[in-house]
Short mmCIF file of C-alpha atoms in Angstrom, two decimals:
data_model
loop_
_atom_site.label_atom_id
_atom_site.label_comp_id
_atom_site.label_asym_id
_atom_site.label_seq_id
_atom_site.Cartn_x
_atom_site.Cartn_y
_atom_site.Cartn_z
CA MET A 995 148.77 129.37 97.78
CA PRO A 996 145.97 130.05 100.28
CA SER A 997 145.14 126.98 102.31
CA LEU A 998 141.75 126.02 103.79
CA LEU A 999 141.70 124.10 107.06
CA MET A 1000 138.40 122.41 107.91
CA LEU A 1001 137.65 121.01 111.37
CA SER A 1002 134.87 118.47 110.99
CA PRO A 1003 132.82 116.28 113.34
CA ALA A 1004 132.26 113.73 110.52
CA PRO A 1005 132.60 110.08 111.63
CA LEU A 1006 135.31 107.76 110.32
CA ILE A 1007 136.57 104.20 110.69
CA GLU A 1008 140.26 103.37 110.26
CA THR A 1009 140.98 99.97 108.73
CA ALA A 1010 143.93 97.66 109.37
CA GLY A 1011 145.17 98.18 105.82
CA GLY A 1012 145.47 101.94 106.23
CA ASP A 1013 142.28 102.82 104.36
CA ILE A 1014 139.53 105.05 105.77
CA VAL A 1015 135.77 104.45 105.85
CA LEU A 1016 133.89 107.73 105.50
CA ASP A 1017 130.39 108.94 104.67
CA VAL A 1018 129.95 109.35 100.92
CA LYS A 1019 128.19 112.71 101.29
CA PHE A 1020 131.07 114.04 103.40
CA VAL A 1021 133.69 113.03 100.82
CA GLU A 1022 131.65 114.47 97.94
CA GLY A 1023 131.33 117.74 99.83
CA MET A 1024 135.06 117.85 100.52
CA LYS A 1025 135.82 117.28 96.85
CA LEU A 1026 133.65 120.27 95.97
CA HIS A 1027 135.58 122.36 98.49
CA CYS A 1028 138.75 121.32 96.69
CA GLN A 1029 137.32 122.34 93.33
CA LEU A 1030 136.17 125.78 94.49
CA TRP A 1031 139.05 126.71 96.79
CA PRO A 1032 142.14 128.17 95.05
CA GLY A 1033 144.72 126.23 97.05
CA PRO A 1034 145.28 123.17 99.22
CA VAL A 1035 142.40 121.90 101.37
CA ARG A 1036 143.17 120.19 104.67
CA CYS A 1037 140.73 118.48 107.01
CA ILE A 1038 140.99 117.29 110.60
CA LEU A 1039 138.74 114.51 111.93
CA TRP A 1040 138.61 113.13 115.47
CA ARG A 1041 138.28 109.43 116.29
CA ALA A 1042 134.89 108.60 117.81
CA ASN A 1043 132.30 105.83 117.85
CA HIS A 1044 129.65 107.23 115.52
CA VAL A 1045 127.37 105.57 113.00
CA ILE A 1046 128.15 106.32 109.34
CA ASP A 1047 124.99 106.80 107.27
CA GLU A 1048 126.44 105.93 103.84
CA PRO A 1049 129.83 104.30 104.47
CA MET A 1050 132.42 103.81 101.75
CA ARG A 1051 136.03 102.73 101.95
CA TYR A 1052 138.70 105.07 100.56
CA SER A 1053 142.46 105.07 100.30
CA VAL A 1054 144.07 108.31 101.42
CA ALA A 1055 145.16 108.96 97.83
CA GLN A 1056 141.54 108.76 96.61
CA LEU A 1057 140.31 111.55 98.85
CA GLY A 1058 141.81 114.49 96.99
CA PHE A 1059 142.40 116.44 100.20
CA GLU A 1060 144.87 116.20 103.08
CA LEU A 1061 143.37 114.32 106.02
CA THR A 1062 144.63 114.36 109.60
CA VAL A 1063 143.05 112.04 112.18
CA LEU A 1064 143.40 112.88 115.87
CA ASP A 1065 142.45 111.20 119.12
CA PRO A 1066 139.28 112.40 120.91
CA GLY A 1067 139.85 115.75 122.59
CA ALA A 1068 143.24 116.34 120.95
CA PRO A 1069 143.90 120.00 120.11
CA VAL A 1070 144.39 121.28 116.59
CA PRO A 1071 148.14 121.14 115.79
CA GLU A 1072 149.75 124.58 116.08
CA LEU A 1073 151.58 124.16 112.77
CA MET A 1074 148.31 123.60 110.91
CA LEU A 1075 146.86 126.80 112.38
CA ASP A 1076 150.06 128.64 111.42
CA GLU A 1077 149.76 127.56 107.78
CA ALA A 1078 146.02 128.08 107.33
CA SER A 1079 144.73 131.05 105.36
CA LEU A 1080 141.25 130.28 106.66
CA VAL A 1081 139.92 127.93 109.33
CA TYR A 1082 136.35 126.72 108.75
CA CYS A 1083 134.78 125.10 111.78
CA SER A 1084 131.42 124.14 113.28
CA ALA A 1085 130.59 125.90 116.54
CA ASP A 1086 127.65 123.64 117.45
CA ASP A 1087 129.63 121.01 119.35
CA LEU A 1088 131.24 123.78 121.48
CA LYS A 1089 134.66 122.07 121.19
CA HIS A 1090 136.58 124.78 119.37
CA LEU A 1091 135.54 127.98 121.09
CA ASN A 1092 139.20 128.81 121.80
CA LEU A 1093 139.97 129.42 118.13
CA PRO A 1094 139.43 133.22 118.08
CA ASP A 1095 142.18 133.60 120.69
CA ALA A 1096 144.38 131.04 118.93
CA MET A 1097 144.10 132.92 115.61
CA LEU A 1098 144.80 136.37 117.06
CA GLN A 1099 148.55 136.29 116.38
CA ARG A 1100 148.21 134.44 113.09
CA PHE A 1101 147.54 135.75 109.58
CA GLY A 1102 144.69 133.30 108.89
CA LYS A 1103 140.98 134.05 109.22
CA LEU A 1104 138.33 132.11 111.16
CA VAL A 1105 134.76 131.35 110.07
CA TYR A 1106 132.30 129.40 112.20
CA THR A 1107 129.28 127.52 110.92
CA VAL A 1108 126.25 127.39 113.22
CA GLU A 1109 123.11 125.25 112.91
CA GLN A 1110 121.50 125.50 116.32
CA SER A 1111 120.41 128.42 118.47
CA LEU A 1112 120.35 127.96 122.24
CA THR A 1113 116.63 127.21 122.01
CA GLY A 1114 117.27 124.57 119.36
CA ARG A 1115 120.09 122.89 121.27
CA MET A 1116 118.00 122.71 124.43
CA ALA A 1117 114.95 121.43 122.54
CA SER A 1118 117.08 118.73 120.91
CA GLY A 1119 118.42 117.71 124.30
CA PHE A 1120 114.95 117.40 125.81
CA ALA A 1121 113.75 115.41 122.78
CA GLN A 1122 116.37 112.69 123.30
CA ASN A 1123 115.22 109.28 124.39
CA ALA A 1124 117.21 109.48 127.63
CA LYS A 1125 116.68 109.71 131.37
CA VAL A 1126 115.38 113.00 132.73
CA ARG A 1127 118.58 113.59 134.65
CA ARG A 1128 120.64 113.34 131.48
CA ARG A 1129 118.32 115.67 129.57
CA LEU A 1130 118.47 118.24 132.35
CA GLY A 1131 122.24 117.92 132.37
CA SER A 1132 122.33 118.64 128.64
CA ALA A 1133 120.21 121.77 129.13
CA LEU A 1134 122.44 122.99 131.97
CA PHE A 1135 125.55 122.36 129.86
CA ASN A 1136 124.18 124.46 127.01
CA LEU A 1137 123.15 127.29 129.34
CA ARG A 1138 126.57 127.40 130.94
CA ASN A 1139 128.35 127.49 127.59
CA GLU A 1140 126.14 130.03 125.82
CA ARG A 1141 128.24 132.98 126.99
CA LEU A 1142 131.44 131.28 125.77
CA LEU A 1143 129.79 130.47 122.44
CA ARG A 1144 128.67 134.06 121.90
CA ARG A 1145 132.13 135.33 122.78
CA ALA A 1146 133.72 132.96 120.24
CA LEU A 1147 131.23 133.88 117.50
CA LYS A 1148 131.88 137.56 118.13
CA GLY A 1149 135.62 136.97 117.76
CA ALA A 1150 135.38 135.17 114.41
CA ASP A 1151 135.96 136.85 111.06
CA GLY A 1152 132.69 135.54 109.67
CA LEU A 1153 129.66 133.42 110.54
CA HIS A 1154 127.75 130.99 108.31
CA PHE A 1155 124.30 129.99 109.52
CA ASN A 1156 122.55 126.87 108.29
CA GLY A 1157 118.92 127.80 108.72
CA TYR A 1158 116.90 130.76 109.91
CA PRO A 1159 116.77 130.18 113.72
CA ALA A 1160 120.55 130.31 114.24
CA HIS A 1161 120.83 133.32 111.92
CA ARG A 1162 118.14 135.12 113.87
CA ALA A 1163 119.75 134.29 117.22
CA TYR A 1164 123.38 135.22 116.46
CA ARG A 1165 123.46 137.47 113.37
CA ARG A 1166 124.19 140.63 115.38
CA LEU A 1167 127.44 139.17 116.73
CA SER A 1168 129.33 139.73 113.47
CA ASP A 1169 129.46 142.20 110.62
CA ARG A 1170 130.04 139.32 108.18
CA VAL A 1171 127.21 136.77 108.18
CA LEU A 1172 125.71 134.40 105.61
CA CYS A 1173 122.48 132.42 105.97
CA TYR A 1174 121.96 129.32 103.82
CA LEU A 1175 119.75 126.23 103.63
CA ASP A 1176 121.82 123.06 103.38
CA ASN A 1177 120.20 120.37 101.21
CA ARG A 1178 120.94 117.69 98.60
CA ILE A 1179 118.79 118.93 95.72
CA ARG A 1180 120.83 119.86 92.66
CA THR A 1181 119.25 121.86 89.85
CA PRO A 1182 118.95 118.90 87.43
CA MET A 1183 117.01 117.01 90.12
CA LEU A 1184 114.20 119.57 90.38
CA ALA A 1185 110.69 118.62 89.29
CA ARG A 1186 110.22 118.88 85.51
CA SER A 1187 107.46 120.83 83.80
CA ALA A 1188 105.88 117.66 82.45
CA GLU A 1189 105.82 116.14 85.94
CA GLN A 1190 104.24 119.29 87.35
CA GLU A 1191 101.58 119.26 84.64
CA ALA A 1192 100.84 115.58 85.24
CA ARG A 1193 100.53 116.19 89.00
CA ALA A 1194 98.16 119.13 88.44
CA ALA A 1195 96.00 117.13 86.03
CA ARG A 1196 95.76 114.23 88.47
CA LEU A 1197 94.86 116.53 91.36
CA ARG A 1198 92.12 118.14 89.29
CA SER A 1199 90.78 114.72 88.31
CA GLY A 1200 89.81 113.99 91.92
CA ALA A 1201 92.18 111.02 92.34
CA PRO A 1202 93.18 110.15 95.93
CA LEU A 1203 95.52 112.68 97.52
CA ARG A 1204 99.09 111.35 97.73
CA LEU A 1205 100.89 112.24 100.96
CA ALA A 1206 104.61 111.66 101.54
CA TRP A 1207 107.30 111.82 104.20
CA PHE A 1208 110.98 110.80 104.28
CA GLY A 1209 113.66 110.95 106.93
CA ILE A 1210 114.93 109.19 110.04
CA MET A 1211 112.13 107.45 111.93
CA SER A 1212 113.08 108.72 115.38
CA PRO A 1213 111.32 110.45 118.30
CA GLU A 1214 112.68 113.77 117.01
CA SER A 1215 110.82 113.32 113.71
CA ARG A 1216 107.58 112.44 115.54
CA VAL A 1217 106.75 110.09 112.68
CA LEU A 1218 104.40 108.15 114.98
CA ASP A 1219 102.17 111.25 115.10
CA PHE A 1220 101.07 110.36 111.57
CA LEU A 1221 99.24 107.25 112.80
CA PRO A 1222 96.30 109.05 114.46
CA VAL A 1223 96.20 111.51 111.55
CA ALA A 1224 95.86 108.72 109.01
CA HIS A 1225 93.41 106.82 111.21
CA LEU A 1226 91.11 109.83 111.51
CA LEU A 1227 91.30 110.52 107.77
CA ALA A 1228 90.40 106.90 107.04
CA THR A 1229 87.58 106.95 109.60
CA ARG A 1230 86.12 110.02 107.91
CA GLY A 1231 86.23 108.25 104.57
CA MET A 1232 88.74 110.44 102.77
CA PRO A 1233 90.59 108.53 100.02
CA PHE A 1234 94.35 109.03 100.33
CA GLU A 1235 97.74 107.33 99.98
CA PHE A 1236 100.61 107.94 102.39
CA ASP A 1237 104.14 106.74 101.57
CA LEU A 1238 106.87 107.01 104.21
CA PHE A 1239 110.55 106.42 103.37
CA GLY A 1240 113.20 105.78 105.98
CA THR A 1241 114.40 103.71 108.87
CA GLY A 1242 115.21 104.29 112.51
CA PRO A 1243 114.26 103.35 116.07
CA ASP A 1244 110.55 104.03 115.52
CA GLN A 1245 110.20 102.04 112.30
CA ALA A 1246 108.93 98.84 113.97
CA ARG A 1247 106.39 100.75 116.07
CA LEU A 1248 105.19 102.56 112.95
CA ARG A 1249 104.68 99.31 111.05
CA ASP A 1250 102.88 97.75 114.04
CA GLY A 1251 100.64 100.80 114.33
CA ILE A 1252 99.69 100.66 110.66
CA THR A 1253 98.72 97.01 111.02
CA SER A 1254 96.82 97.35 114.30
CA LEU A 1255 94.86 100.38 113.08
CA GLY A 1256 93.98 98.72 109.78
CA LEU A 1257 95.75 101.35 107.71
CA SER A 1258 97.61 99.04 105.32
CA ASP A 1259 95.41 100.15 102.41
CA HIS A 1260 96.49 103.75 102.97
CA MET A 1261 99.97 103.84 104.54
CA ARG A 1262 103.12 102.18 103.19
CA VAL A 1263 106.55 102.15 104.83
CA HIS A 1264 109.53 101.86 102.48
CA GLU A 1265 113.16 101.15 103.28
CA PRO A 1266 115.58 103.99 102.45
CA GLN A 1267 116.18 104.31 98.72
CA GLY A 1268 118.98 105.96 96.79
CA PHE A 1269 118.21 109.65 97.16
CA ASP A 1270 119.23 110.87 93.69
CA ALA A 1271 118.29 107.86 91.58
CA ARG A 1272 115.12 106.57 93.26
CA LEU A 1273 113.60 108.70 96.03
CA VAL A 1274 113.60 112.06 94.25
CA PRO A 1275 112.09 110.72 90.97
CA HIS A 1276 109.44 108.84 92.97
CA LEU A 1277 108.42 111.97 94.89
CA ARG A 1278 108.35 114.08 91.73
CA GLN A 1279 106.01 111.62 90.00
CA ASN A 1280 104.02 109.93 92.78
CA ALA A 1281 103.30 112.45 95.54
CA ASP A 1282 101.33 115.67 96.01
CA LEU A 1283 102.01 116.92 99.55
CA PHE A 1284 104.81 116.53 102.10
CA LEU A 1285 103.77 116.17 105.74
CA SER A 1286 105.93 117.10 108.73
CA ALA A 1287 105.13 116.53 112.39
CA ARG A 1288 108.54 117.73 113.61
CA HIS A 1289 108.53 120.09 116.62
CA LEU A 1290 112.25 120.88 116.81
CA PRO A 1291 113.28 124.31 115.43
CA SER A 1292 116.55 122.98 113.99
CA PRO A 1293 117.29 123.09 110.24
CA LEU A 1294 116.15 120.12 108.18
CA SER A 1295 117.32 119.49 104.62
CA ALA A 1296 114.10 117.57 103.86
CA TYR A 1297 112.15 120.83 103.73
CA VAL A 1298 114.00 122.17 100.68
CA GLU A 1299 114.35 118.69 99.18
CA ALA A 1300 110.58 118.11 99.31
CA LEU A 1301 109.95 121.53 97.78
CA GLY A 1302 112.40 120.72 94.99
CA CYS A 1303 110.30 117.66 94.15
CA GLY A 1304 107.29 119.95 93.72
CA LEU A 1305 105.72 119.09 97.07
CA PRO A 1306 104.29 121.91 99.19
CA ILE A 1307 104.65 121.27 102.93
CA LEU A 1308 101.95 120.88 105.55
CA GLY A 1309 103.62 120.73 108.94
CA ALA A 1310 103.69 121.43 112.64
CA LYS A 1311 104.58 125.04 113.34
CA ASN A 1312 108.21 125.16 114.44
CA THR A 1313 110.55 128.13 114.02
CA MET A 1314 112.45 126.73 111.06
CA LEU A 1315 109.44 125.57 109.07
CA ARG A 1316 107.60 128.81 109.80
CA HIS A 1317 110.37 130.74 108.03
CA VAL A 1318 110.57 128.24 105.15
CA VAL A 1319 106.82 128.53 104.51
CA ALA A 1320 106.93 132.32 104.77
CA GLU A 1321 109.83 132.59 102.32
CA SER A 1322 108.67 129.95 99.83
CA LYS A 1323 104.91 130.64 99.92
CA ALA A 1324 104.60 126.88 99.46
CA GLY A 1325 103.12 125.44 102.60
CA TRP A 1326 100.75 125.55 105.53
CA LEU A 1327 101.29 125.35 109.28
CA VAL A 1328 99.25 123.73 112.03
CA ARG A 1329 99.51 123.70 115.80
CA LYS A 1330 102.17 121.36 117.20
CA GLY A 1331 100.85 118.00 118.31
CA SER A 1332 97.30 118.64 117.11
CA THR A 1333 95.96 115.66 115.19
CA THR A 1334 92.66 117.41 114.55
CA ALA A 1335 94.31 120.54 113.14
CA MET A 1336 96.40 118.54 110.67
CA VAL A 1337 93.43 116.40 109.62
CA ARG A 1338 91.28 119.47 109.01
CA ALA A 1339 94.05 121.11 106.97
CA ILE A 1340 94.45 117.99 104.82
CA GLU A 1341 90.69 117.81 104.28
CA ARG A 1342 90.54 121.47 103.22
CA LEU A 1343 93.37 120.95 100.73
CA ASN A 1344 91.69 117.80 99.45
CA GLU A 1345 88.41 119.66 98.84
CA ASP A 1346 90.10 122.59 97.07
CA ARG A 1347 93.29 121.38 95.40
CA GLU A 1348 94.20 124.53 93.51
CA PRO A 1349 96.35 125.81 96.43
CA ILE A 1350 98.40 122.60 96.21
CA ILE A 1351 98.93 123.13 92.48
CA ALA A 1352 99.93 126.78 92.98
CA GLY A 1353 102.13 125.83 95.93
CA SER A 1354 103.91 123.22 93.84
CA VAL A 1355 105.04 125.91 91.40
CA LYS A 1356 106.27 128.13 94.23
CA ALA A 1357 108.00 125.15 95.84
CA VAL A 1358 110.19 124.46 92.81
CA GLU A 1359 111.02 128.15 92.40
CA PHE A 1360 112.21 128.36 96.00
CA ALA A 1361 114.23 125.14 95.75
CA ARG A 1362 115.86 126.36 92.54
CA ALA A 1363 117.07 129.49 94.32
CA ASN A 1364 118.44 127.31 97.13
CA SER A 1365 119.77 124.33 95.19
CA PHE A 1366 122.83 122.53 96.49
CA GLU A 1367 125.26 123.98 93.97
CA THR A 1368 123.87 127.51 94.39
CA VAL A 1369 124.17 127.35 98.16
CA PHE A 1370 127.62 125.78 98.03
CA ALA A 1371 128.97 128.36 95.58
CA ARG A 1372 127.57 131.16 97.75
CA ARG A 1373 129.36 129.80 100.81
CA MET A 1374 132.68 129.27 99.02
CA ASN A 1375 132.60 132.73 97.42
CA ASP A 1376 132.12 134.25 100.86
CA LEU A 1377 135.03 132.23 102.30
CA ARG A 1378 137.34 133.31 99.47
CA GLU A 1379 136.42 136.95 100.01
CA ILE A 1380 137.02 136.71 103.76
CA ALA A 1381 140.45 135.15 103.15
CA ASN A 1382 141.23 137.70 100.41
#
C-alpha cells in the first residue's frame, strides 16, 4: 500500500501519561489526509516550545495516523524515507532542503508546500516586534538561504503553493505545480440566499454600514490602524458599526484607543468565538464589509473566509490581497498606511451601496470555488497522481 509521510512544524505537548496535546485543526486536517490517501499516513513532529491555538488532548490511538515525535533538529529517520511512497513537507522553515538529495536513490516522491516568497519572508521578519539587529539578521538569513531553497524546490517532484505570491515567485522551478488558497470555509458554511437578500435589503434601506474584522491582534495585522480610520469616520458624522473579533498583543491597546477616542458607540472588540458555530453565522447575518489593514504579502485564510460570509473586502494593497481582489471581483484596494484613502473609500461605498451588494454575490461565488473541501481534494488528487 502506498504510504504518505508528512513532515510538519505543528506544535505539540507530551503529557506524563503518554497522551499528546495537539491543535484541533491540525488533527482534523490529518484525519482528512487519512480518508483521502489510499494507504497508511505517517507524520513526524519535532518537539518545540510553541503556543497551540486550539489545544486538545489525544491518546495515540485516537489520532488515526502514525505519529513520530523527534527532538529539535533531529533528522528524518532513514527507514521512514525508505518506506514512503510520497514525502509531503513544508519548505518555508528551510529545515528540510536536503530531501531532494535524500530521495534520489529511493522510489518515493517528494512534494514541497510553500507559503512565502523571499519578499514575504523578509517582510515578515521586518514586521516582527524585535530589535533591529535581530530583524536584520533574519533578512540576511533568508537571503543566504534563497539559493538553497530554489535548488531544493527545483529538485522536488512537485510544488504546492498556498497563495499567489509564492506561486508567482517559484512556479517556474517545477513542471508540476499547484496553487491553492488555504481556508476554513466549508461549502455548507457559505452565506445563504436568504442572508444575502436580507443584507441587500438592509443596505438599500440606508441603515448604518456594518464593518467587520477578525484575526490575531498583532503588529502584523496592523489592527491599530483602524483607530484613526474609525475616528475620522465618526468625526465626519458617518453612521457605522465596526465589530472586531480576536485577541493578541495589541488587544489592550486597541481597547484603550477605542475608549480614549470616544469610539465605544461605533467600535466593539469581541473575544475569539467558535469559528464554525458562532463567528461565521454572525458575519453572514450582521456585517456588510470586511476591512484589512495588513501590509504583509503572505497568504491569509481570512480573505477567503470573509468572502465566504458574503463580505467584500476593502483593504491595504498588498500582493496577496491584490490577486484575491482581481480574481474574485469582490473588493477594493487602497494605498498602504493611508487613513484618508481608506476613509474616502468607505464613504464612497456608503453613499452608493450597490457595489457592495454586487460584490457580496461575487464573494460567495469565489469562496465556493475555493472552499476547504474543494481545495483539500484538489491537493490530495495531485499528490496521488504524483505518487502514481
